[in-house]
Coordinates of C-alpha atoms in Angstrom, one line a residue:
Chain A
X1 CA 45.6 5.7 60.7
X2 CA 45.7 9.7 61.4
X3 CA 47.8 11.3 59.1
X4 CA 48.7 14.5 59.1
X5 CA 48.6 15.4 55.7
X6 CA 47.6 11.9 53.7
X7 CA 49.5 11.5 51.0
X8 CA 47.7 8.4 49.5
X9 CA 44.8 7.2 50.1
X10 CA 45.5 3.7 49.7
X11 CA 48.9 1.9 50.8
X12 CA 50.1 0.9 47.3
X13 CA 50.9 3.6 45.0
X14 CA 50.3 2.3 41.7
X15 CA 53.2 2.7 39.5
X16 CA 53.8 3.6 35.7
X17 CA 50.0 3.3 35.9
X18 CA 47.2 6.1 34.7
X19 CA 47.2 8.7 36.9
X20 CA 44.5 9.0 39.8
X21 CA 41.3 10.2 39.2
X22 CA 41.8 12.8 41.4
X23 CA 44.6 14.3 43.5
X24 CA 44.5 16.7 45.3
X25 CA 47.3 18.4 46.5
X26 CA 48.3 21.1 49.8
X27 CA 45.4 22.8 48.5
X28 CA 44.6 26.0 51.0
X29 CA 42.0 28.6 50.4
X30 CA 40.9 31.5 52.3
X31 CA 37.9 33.7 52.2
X32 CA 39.1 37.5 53.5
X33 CA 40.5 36.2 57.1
X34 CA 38.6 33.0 57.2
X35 CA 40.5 29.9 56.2
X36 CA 38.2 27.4 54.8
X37 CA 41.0 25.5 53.7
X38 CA 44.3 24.3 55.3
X39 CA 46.9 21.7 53.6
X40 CA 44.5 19.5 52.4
X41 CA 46.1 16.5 50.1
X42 CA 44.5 13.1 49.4
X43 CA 43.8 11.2 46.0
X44 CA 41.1 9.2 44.3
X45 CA 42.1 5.9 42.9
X46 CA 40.7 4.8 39.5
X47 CA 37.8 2.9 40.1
X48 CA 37.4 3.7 43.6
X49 CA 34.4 5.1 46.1
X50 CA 35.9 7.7 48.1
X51 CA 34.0 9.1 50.8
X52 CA 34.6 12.9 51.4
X53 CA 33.1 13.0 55.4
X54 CA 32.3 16.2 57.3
X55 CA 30.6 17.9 59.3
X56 CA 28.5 20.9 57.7
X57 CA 30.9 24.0 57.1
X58 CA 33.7 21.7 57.2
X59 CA 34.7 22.7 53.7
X60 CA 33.4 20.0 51.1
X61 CA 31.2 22.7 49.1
X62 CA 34.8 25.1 49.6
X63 CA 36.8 22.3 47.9
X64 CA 34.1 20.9 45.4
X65 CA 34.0 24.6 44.0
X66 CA 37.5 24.5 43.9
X67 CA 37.5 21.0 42.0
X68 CA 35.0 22.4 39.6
X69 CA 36.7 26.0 38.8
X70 CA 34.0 27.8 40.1
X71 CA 36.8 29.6 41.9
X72 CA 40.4 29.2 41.4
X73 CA 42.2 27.8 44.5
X74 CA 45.3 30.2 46.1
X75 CA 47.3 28.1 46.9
X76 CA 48.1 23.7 45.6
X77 CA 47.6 22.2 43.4
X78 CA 44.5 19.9 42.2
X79 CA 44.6 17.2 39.0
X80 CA 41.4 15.6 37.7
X81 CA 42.6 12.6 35.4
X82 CA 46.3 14.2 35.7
X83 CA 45.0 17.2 34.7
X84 CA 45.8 20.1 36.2
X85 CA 42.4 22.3 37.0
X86 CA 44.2 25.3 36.5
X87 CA 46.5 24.9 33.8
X88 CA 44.2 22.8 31.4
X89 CA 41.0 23.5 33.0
X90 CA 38.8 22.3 30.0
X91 CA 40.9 19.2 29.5
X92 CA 40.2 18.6 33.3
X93 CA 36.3 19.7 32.8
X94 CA 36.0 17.6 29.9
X95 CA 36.6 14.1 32.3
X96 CA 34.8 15.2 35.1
X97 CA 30.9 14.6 36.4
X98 CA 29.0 16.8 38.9
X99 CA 26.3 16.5 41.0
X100 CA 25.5 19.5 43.2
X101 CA 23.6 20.3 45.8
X102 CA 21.0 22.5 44.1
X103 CA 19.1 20.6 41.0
X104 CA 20.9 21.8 37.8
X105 CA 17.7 20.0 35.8
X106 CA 14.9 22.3 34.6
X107 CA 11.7 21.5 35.8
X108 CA 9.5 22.5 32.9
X109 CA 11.3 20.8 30.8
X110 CA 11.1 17.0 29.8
X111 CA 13.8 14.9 31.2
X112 CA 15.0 14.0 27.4
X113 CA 15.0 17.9 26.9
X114 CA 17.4 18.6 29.5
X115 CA 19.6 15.6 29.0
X116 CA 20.1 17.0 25.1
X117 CA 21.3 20.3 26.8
X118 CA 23.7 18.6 29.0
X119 CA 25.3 16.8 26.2
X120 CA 25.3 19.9 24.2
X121 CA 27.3 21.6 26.9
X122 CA 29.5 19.0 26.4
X123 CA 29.9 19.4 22.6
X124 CA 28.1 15.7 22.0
X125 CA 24.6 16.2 19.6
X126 CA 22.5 14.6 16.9
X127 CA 22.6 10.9 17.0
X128 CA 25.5 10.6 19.8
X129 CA 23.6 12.6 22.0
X130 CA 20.0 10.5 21.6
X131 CA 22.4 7.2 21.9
X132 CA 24.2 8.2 25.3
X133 CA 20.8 9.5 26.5
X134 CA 18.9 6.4 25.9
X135 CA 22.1 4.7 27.5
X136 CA 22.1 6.7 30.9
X137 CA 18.6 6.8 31.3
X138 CA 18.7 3.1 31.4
X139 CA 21.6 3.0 33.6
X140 CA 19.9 4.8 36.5
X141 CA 16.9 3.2 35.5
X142 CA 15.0 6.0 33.7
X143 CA 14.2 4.6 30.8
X144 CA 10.3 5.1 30.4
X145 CA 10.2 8.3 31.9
X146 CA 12.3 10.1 28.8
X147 CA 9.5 11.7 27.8
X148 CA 8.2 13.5 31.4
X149 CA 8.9 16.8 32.5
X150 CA 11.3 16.7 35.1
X151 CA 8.8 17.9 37.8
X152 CA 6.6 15.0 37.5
X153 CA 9.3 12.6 38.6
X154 CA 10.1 11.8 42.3
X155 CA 12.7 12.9 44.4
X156 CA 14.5 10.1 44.2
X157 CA 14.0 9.5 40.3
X158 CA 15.1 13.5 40.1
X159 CA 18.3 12.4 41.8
X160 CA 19.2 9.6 39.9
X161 CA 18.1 11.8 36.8
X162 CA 21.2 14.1 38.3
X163 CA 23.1 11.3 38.1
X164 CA 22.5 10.6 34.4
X165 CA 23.4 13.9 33.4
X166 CA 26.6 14.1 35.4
X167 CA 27.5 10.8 33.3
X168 CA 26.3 11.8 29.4
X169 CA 29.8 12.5 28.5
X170 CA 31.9 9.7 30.4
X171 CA 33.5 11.1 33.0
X172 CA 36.6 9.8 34.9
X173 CA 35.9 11.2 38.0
X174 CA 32.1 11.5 39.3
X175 CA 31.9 14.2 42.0
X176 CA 28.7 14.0 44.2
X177 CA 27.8 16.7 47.2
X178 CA 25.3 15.4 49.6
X179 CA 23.3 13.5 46.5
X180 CA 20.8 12.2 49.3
X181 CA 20.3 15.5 50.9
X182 CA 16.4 16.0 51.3
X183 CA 15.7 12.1 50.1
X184 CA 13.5 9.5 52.3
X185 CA 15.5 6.8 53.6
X186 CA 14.7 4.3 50.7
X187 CA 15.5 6.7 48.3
X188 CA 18.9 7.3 49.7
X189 CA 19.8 3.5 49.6
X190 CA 18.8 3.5 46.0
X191 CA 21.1 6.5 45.1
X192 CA 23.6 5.2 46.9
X193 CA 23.4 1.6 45.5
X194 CA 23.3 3.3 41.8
X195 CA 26.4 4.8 42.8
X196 CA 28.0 2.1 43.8
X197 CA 26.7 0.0 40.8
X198 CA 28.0 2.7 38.3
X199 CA 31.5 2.4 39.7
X200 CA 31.4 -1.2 39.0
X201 CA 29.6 -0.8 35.4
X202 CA 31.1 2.0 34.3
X203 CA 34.5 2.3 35.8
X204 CA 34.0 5.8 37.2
X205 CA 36.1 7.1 40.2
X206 CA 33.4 8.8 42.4
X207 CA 34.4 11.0 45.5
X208 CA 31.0 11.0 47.4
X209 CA 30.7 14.5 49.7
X210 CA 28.5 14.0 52.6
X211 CA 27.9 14.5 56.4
X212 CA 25.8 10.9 57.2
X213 CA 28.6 8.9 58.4
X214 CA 25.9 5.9 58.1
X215 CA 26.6 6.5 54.1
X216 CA 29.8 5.2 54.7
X217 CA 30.8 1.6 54.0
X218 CA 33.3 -0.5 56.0
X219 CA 35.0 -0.9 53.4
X220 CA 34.8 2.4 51.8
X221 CA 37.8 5.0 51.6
X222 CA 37.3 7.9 53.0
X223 CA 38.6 11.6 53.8
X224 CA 37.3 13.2 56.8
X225 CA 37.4 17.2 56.8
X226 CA 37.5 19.2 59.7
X227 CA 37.4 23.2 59.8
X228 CA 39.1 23.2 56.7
X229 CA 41.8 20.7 57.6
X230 CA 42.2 16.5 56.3
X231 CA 42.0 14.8 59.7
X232 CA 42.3 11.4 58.9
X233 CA 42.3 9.2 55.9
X234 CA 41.8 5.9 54.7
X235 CA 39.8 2.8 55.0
X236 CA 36.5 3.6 57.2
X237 CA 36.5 0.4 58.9
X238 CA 40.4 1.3 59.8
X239 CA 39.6 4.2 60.9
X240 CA 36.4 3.4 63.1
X241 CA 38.7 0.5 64.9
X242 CA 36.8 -1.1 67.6
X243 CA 34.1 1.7 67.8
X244 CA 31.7 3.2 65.1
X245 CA 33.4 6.1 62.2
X246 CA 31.1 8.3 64.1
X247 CA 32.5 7.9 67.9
X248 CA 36.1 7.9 66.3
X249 CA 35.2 11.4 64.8
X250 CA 33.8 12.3 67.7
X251 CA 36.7 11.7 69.7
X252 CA 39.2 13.1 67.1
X253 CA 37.1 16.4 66.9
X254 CA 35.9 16.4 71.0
X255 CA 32.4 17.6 68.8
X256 CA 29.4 16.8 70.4
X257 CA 27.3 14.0 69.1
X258 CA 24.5 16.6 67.6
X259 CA 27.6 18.4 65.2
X260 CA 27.1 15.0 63.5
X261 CA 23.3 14.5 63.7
X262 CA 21.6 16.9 61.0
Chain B
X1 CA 37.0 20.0 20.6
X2 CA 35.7 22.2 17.3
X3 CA 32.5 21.2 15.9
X4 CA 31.4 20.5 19.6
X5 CA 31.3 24.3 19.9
X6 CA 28.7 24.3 17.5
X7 CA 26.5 21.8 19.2
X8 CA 27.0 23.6 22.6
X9 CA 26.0 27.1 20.9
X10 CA 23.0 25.2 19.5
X11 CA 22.1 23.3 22.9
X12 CA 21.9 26.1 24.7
X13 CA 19.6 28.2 22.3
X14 CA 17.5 25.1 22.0
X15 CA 17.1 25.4 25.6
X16 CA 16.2 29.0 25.2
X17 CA 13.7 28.0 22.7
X18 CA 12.0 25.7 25.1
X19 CA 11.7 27.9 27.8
X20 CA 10.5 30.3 25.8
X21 CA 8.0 28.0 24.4
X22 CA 6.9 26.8 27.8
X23 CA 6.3 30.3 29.1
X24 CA 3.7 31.9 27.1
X25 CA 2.7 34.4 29.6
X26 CA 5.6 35.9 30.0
X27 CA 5.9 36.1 26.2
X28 CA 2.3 38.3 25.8
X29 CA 3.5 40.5 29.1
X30 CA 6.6 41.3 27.5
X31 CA 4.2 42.3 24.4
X32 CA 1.4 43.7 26.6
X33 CA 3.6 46.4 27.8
X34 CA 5.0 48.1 24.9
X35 CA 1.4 47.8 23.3
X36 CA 0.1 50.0 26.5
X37 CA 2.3 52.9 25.8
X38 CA 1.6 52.3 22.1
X39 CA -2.0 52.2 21.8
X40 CA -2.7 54.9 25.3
X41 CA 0.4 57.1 26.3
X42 CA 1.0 57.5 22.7
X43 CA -2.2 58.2 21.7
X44 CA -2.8 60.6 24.6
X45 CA 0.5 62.5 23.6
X46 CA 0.1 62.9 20.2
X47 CA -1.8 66.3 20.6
X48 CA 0.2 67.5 23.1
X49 CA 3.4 67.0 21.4
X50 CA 5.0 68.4 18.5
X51 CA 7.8 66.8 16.5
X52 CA 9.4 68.8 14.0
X53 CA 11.2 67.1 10.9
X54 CA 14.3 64.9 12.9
X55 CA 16.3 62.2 10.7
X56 CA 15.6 59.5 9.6
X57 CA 11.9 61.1 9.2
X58 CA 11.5 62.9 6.1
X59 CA 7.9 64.1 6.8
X60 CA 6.2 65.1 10.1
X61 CA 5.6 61.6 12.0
X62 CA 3.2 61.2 14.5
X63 CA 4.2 60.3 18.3
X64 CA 3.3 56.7 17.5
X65 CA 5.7 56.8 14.8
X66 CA 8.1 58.2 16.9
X67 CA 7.8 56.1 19.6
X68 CA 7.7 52.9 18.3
X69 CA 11.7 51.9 17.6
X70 CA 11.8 53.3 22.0
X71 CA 9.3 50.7 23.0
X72 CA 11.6 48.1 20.3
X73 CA 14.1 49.4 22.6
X74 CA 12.0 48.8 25.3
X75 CA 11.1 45.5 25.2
X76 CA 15.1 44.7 24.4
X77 CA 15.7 46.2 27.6
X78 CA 13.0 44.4 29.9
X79 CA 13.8 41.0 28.4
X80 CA 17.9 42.0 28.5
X81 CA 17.2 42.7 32.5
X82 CA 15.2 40.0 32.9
X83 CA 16.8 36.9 31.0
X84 CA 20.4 38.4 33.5
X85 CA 18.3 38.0 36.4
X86 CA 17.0 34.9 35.9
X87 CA 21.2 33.7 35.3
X88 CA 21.1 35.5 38.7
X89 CA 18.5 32.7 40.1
X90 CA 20.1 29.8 37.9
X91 CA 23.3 30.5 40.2
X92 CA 21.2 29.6 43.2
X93 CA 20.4 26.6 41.7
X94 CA 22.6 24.1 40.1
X95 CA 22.0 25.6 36.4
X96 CA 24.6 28.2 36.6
X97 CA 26.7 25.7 38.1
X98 CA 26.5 23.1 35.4
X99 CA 26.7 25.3 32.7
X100 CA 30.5 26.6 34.2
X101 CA 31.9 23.0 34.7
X102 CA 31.0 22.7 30.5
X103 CA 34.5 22.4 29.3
X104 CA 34.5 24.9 26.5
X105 CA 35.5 28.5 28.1
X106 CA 33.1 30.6 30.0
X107 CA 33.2 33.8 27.8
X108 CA 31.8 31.3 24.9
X109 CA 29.5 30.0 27.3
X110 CA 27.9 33.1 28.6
X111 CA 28.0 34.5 25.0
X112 CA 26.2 31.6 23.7
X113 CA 23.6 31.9 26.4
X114 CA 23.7 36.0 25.9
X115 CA 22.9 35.5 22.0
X116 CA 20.7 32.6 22.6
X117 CA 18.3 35.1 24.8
X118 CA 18.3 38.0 22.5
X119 CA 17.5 36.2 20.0
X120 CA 14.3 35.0 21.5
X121 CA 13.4 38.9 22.7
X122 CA 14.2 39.9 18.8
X123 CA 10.9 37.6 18.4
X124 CA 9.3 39.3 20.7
X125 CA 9.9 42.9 19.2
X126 CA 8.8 41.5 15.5
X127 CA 5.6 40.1 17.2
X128 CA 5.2 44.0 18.4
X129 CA 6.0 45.5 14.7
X130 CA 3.8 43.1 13.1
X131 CA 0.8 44.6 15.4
X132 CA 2.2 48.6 15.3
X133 CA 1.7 47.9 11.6
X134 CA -1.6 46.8 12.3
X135 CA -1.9 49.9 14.2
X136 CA -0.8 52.8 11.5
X137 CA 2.8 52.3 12.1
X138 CA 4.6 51.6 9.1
X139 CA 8.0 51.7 8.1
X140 CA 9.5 51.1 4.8
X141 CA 9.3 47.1 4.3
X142 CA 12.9 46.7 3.5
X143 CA 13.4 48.6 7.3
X144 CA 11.8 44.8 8.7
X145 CA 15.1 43.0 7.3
X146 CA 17.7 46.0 7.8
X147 CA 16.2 46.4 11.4
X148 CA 17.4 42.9 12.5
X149 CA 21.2 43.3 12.7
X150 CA 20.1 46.7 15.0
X151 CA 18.1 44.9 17.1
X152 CA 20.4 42.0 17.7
X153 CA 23.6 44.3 18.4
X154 CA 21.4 46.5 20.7
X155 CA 20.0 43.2 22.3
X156 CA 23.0 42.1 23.1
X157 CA 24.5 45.3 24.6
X158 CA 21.7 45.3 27.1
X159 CA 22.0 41.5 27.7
X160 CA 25.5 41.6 28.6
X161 CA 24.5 45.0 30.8
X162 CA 22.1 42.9 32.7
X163 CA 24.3 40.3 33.2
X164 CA 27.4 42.8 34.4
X165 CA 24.5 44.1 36.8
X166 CA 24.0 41.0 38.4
X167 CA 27.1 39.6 38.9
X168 CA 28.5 42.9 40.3
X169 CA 25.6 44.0 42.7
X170 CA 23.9 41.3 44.8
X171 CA 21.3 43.7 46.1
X172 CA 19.5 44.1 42.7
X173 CA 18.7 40.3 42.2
X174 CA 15.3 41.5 42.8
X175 CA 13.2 42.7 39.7
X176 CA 11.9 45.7 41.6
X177 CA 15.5 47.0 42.7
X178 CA 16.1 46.9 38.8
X179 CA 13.6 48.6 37.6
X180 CA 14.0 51.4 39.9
X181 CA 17.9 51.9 39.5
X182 CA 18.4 50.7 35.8
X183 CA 15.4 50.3 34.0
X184 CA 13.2 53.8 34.7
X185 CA 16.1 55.6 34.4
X186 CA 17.6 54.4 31.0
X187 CA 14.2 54.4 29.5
X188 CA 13.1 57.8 30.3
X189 CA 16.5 59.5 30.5
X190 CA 17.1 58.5 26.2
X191 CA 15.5 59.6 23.0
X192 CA 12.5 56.4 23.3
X193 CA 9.7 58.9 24.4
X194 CA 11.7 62.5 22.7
X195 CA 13.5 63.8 20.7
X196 CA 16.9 65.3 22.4
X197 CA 16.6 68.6 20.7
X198 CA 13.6 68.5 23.1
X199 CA 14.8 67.7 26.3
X200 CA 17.2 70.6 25.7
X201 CA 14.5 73.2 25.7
X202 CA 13.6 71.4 29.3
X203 CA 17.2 71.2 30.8
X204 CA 20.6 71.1 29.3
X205 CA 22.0 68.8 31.5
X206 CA 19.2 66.2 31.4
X207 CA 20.0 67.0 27.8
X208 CA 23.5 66.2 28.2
X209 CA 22.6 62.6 30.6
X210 CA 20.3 61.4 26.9
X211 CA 22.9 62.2 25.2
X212 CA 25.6 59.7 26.9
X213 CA 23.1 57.3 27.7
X214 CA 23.6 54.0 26.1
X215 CA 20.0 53.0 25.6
X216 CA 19.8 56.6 23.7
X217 CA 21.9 55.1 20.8
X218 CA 21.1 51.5 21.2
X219 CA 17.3 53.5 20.0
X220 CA 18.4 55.3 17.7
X221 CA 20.4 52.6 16.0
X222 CA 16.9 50.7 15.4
X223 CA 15.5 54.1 14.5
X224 CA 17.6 54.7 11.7
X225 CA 17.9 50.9 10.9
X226 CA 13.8 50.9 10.8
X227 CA 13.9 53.3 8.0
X228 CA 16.8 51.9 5.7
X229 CA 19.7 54.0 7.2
X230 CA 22.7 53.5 9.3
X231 CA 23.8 55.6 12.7
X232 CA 27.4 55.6 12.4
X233 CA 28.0 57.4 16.0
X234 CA 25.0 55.0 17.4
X235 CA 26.6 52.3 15.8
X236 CA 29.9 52.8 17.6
X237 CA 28.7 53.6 21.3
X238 CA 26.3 50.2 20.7
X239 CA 29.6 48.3 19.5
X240 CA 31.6 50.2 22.4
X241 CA 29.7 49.6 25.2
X242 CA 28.6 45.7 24.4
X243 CA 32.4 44.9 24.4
X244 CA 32.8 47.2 27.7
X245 CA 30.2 45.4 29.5
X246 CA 30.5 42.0 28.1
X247 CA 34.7 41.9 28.7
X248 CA 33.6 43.2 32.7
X249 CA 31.1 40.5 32.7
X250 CA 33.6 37.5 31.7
X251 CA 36.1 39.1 34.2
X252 CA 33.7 39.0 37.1
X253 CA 32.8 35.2 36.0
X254 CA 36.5 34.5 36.4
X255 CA 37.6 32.2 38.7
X256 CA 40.6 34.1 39.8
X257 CA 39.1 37.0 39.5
X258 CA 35.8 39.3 40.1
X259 CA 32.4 37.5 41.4
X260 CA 33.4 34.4 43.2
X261 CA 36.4 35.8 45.3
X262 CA 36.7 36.0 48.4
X263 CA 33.1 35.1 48.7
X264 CA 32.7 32.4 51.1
X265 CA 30.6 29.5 49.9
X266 CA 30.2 30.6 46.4
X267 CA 26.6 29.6 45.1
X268 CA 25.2 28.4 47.3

């Protein structure tokens, strides 16, 4: 299941159908003389939970910042809903959820209070805006804590408050990067169920960024970067064969088993 | 797409707002500060300097009167500093971040959040007039209204200067660097504490260095605007300059371009 530059990341290519979520094309980027991005091509399929696995300084944040326009990519081509990032970047934007790293959320403020500036940035206000909030607060199970400031909640709840605010304007495509960085392990399975619930509920595409290859399902698609390079893609359990996705890597890579541990 | 460019605009000074609301002790520093070089330097150099008759005074002023459209200048140019900085931090965290992926087009969006600021410091320097008045200093009461569209430009031109400084020089993310490098110099190098006929008896070229100064007109702009009248030249170098520094900003926010190229990791 190695390919050398995965075209699809499923066998059947839909046809005459809506475009993928995402797709991601021979996309290369360099900083200076470092390459922090070689070739890479792989898609998101509508509805799907794509796993985006790697090592850190493999080049998710590269590529996620490439996804989002933060910086414009040299060389490819990426499409978010058949968009094209760089052409139509705000018709790409527009369909398109992020959850970074770093908490976007302002602490002093009440959850509802940052939620109506999230929709704002999104052009949705007045009655719309208190509708959809009410809506994804009870969809990552917020709903009573509206009203507290976003430092009294949890890490967890502060997580899945992320979430809510990636989704206030319907995206196609839900990007997360290491959602369950810094959570406890209970926390974690309850993003990570959320997730996986919204897919189902929602119908969002989600391409989940993360280094714990434990976060990765059997049955899960996934994408695993190396230095800057698509390594393999596919169906996990595929990919693992008789062994675990993390001794597969292993041997792919010849890494040690601590590149994988932190 | 349209009328959501309204609701963004308004999101993001409601946010403004809020903060603003939920930081009062920044609010009375940024009023504590001008009020110390009001109610002590000003007093203590009153008797040792001598103003002669400079438009838009039509009488002999005292220093107080004098200085007070500097320190309006003053406070505009703390809170300008300080509201780019704190963009400066919101990069480190997600907040930066979120607000770029926003659909609408980043010069709207750093506009919106460059107006939305200054409008909240223009608060801050009525707060300060309403207690200079208090104090002996009083301008014409039709000067309150026309002083507003001064204070907004001049806001605005050292917003976008703040932000331009902190998305072109990394090592000033720190308040102190700023103050030292931009701040000091642009206060004290301008007509807020003298008149420039002044600083020529002193030195022609520091002379020379007011004179070109930004912050020099962006004071004199509320001077004249304090008392009723317009500053034509001030009015153009304010103008000039905000575009300048605000059209060098949205090139280094560029994603092709400027602040994020060819630097590895971005944000983070």
């Amino acid at each position: 299941m190695t390919e050398e530059r995965g075209g699809a990341s499923t066998g059947s290519e839909p046809v005459g159908m809506r475009p993928p979520a995402l797709a991601v094309e021979k996309v290369s980027h360099r900083f200076g003389r470092f390459q922090a991005l070689r070739d890479v091509s792989f898609t998101v399929e509508r509805g799907a939970f794509a796993a985006l696995l790697g090592v850190n300084g493999a080049g998710k944040t590269t590529l996620f910042s490439l996804i989002t326009r933060l910086y414009d990519s040299t060389s490819g081509r990426i499409e978010v809903a058949g968009f094209d990032a760089r052409r139509q970047p705000g018709e790409a934007l527009a369909r398109l959820g992020v959850v970074f790293q770093s908490k976007a959320l302002d602490g002093d403020l009440t959850l509802r209070q940052n939620l109506g500036y999230h929709a704002a940035l999104h052009g949705i206000g007045g009655r719309a805006a208190r509708v959809r909030i009410a809506e994804v607060l009870a969809l990552v199970g917020l709903a009573e804590r509206g009203g507290l400031k976003v430092n009294a909640l949890s890490g967890g709840q502060q997580r899945r408050a992320e979430i809510a605010r990636a989704l206030l304007h319907r995206p196609e495509l839900l990007l997360l990067d290491e959602a369950t960085a810094g959570l406890d392990l209970r926390s974690r399975a309850e993003v990570q169920a959320l997730v996986r619930r919204l897919i189902a509920e929602e119908g969002v595409s989600t391409l989940w960024a993360t280094h714990v290859f434990d976060e990765v399902d059997p049955a899960d698609e996934v994408v695993i970067l190396h230095r800057g390079a698509v390594i393999a893609v596919g169906v996990a359990a595929e990919i693992a064969g008789s062994g675990t996705l993390a001794e597969r890597f292993l041997a792919m890579t010849g890494e040690t088993a601590e590149a994988i541990a932190g | 797409m349209r009328a959501g460019w309204s609701i963004a605009f308004a999101g993001i000074t409601r946010r403004e707002a809020l903060r603003f609301a939920n930081q009062r002790e920044r609010f009375l520093a940024a009023l504590v500060r001008p009020l110390v070089w009001l109610f002590i330097f000003a007093a203590g150099f009153r008797s040792v300097l001598g103003l002669s008759i400079t438009p838009p005074y039509q009488t002999y002023v005292l220093y107080e009167v004098y200085v007070t459209p500097g320190l309006c200048g003053m406070i505009l140019l703390f809170s300008g500093m300080q509201s780019s900085l704190s963009m400066v931090y919101d990069r480190e965290t997600g907040a930066m971040r979120t607000l770029l992926v926003s659909p609408y087009p980043r010069w709207f969006l750093l506009g919106s959040k460059l107006v939305a600021s200054v409008l909240v410091s223009v608060l801050q320097v009525y707060a300060f007039l309403v207690i200079a008045w208090f104090w002996g200093v009083e301008a014409p009461l039709v000067g309150y209204v026309t002083v507003l569209p001064a204070l907004i430009l001049a806001g605005i031109m050292l917003g976008s200067l703040g932000l331009l400084i902190s998305s072109a020089i990394r090592q000033l993310e720190n308040f102190a660097g700023v103050m030292n490098f931009v701040i000091f110099p642009m206060f004290f190098a301008s007509t807020a504490l003298y008149p420039l006929w002044r600083m020529r008896d002193s030195s022609i070229l520091l002379h020379d260095i007011c004179a070109y100064n930004p912050f020099t007109h962006a004071v004199e702009l509320i001077r004249f605007a304090l008392y009723g009248q317009f500053n034509p030249l001030a009015f153009a170098v304010v103008t000039g300059c905000t575009l300048v520094f605000f059209g060098a900003t949205i090139f280094m926010y560029d994603p092709a371009k400027g602040l994020w190229r060819g630097r590895r990791g971005g944000a983070q």
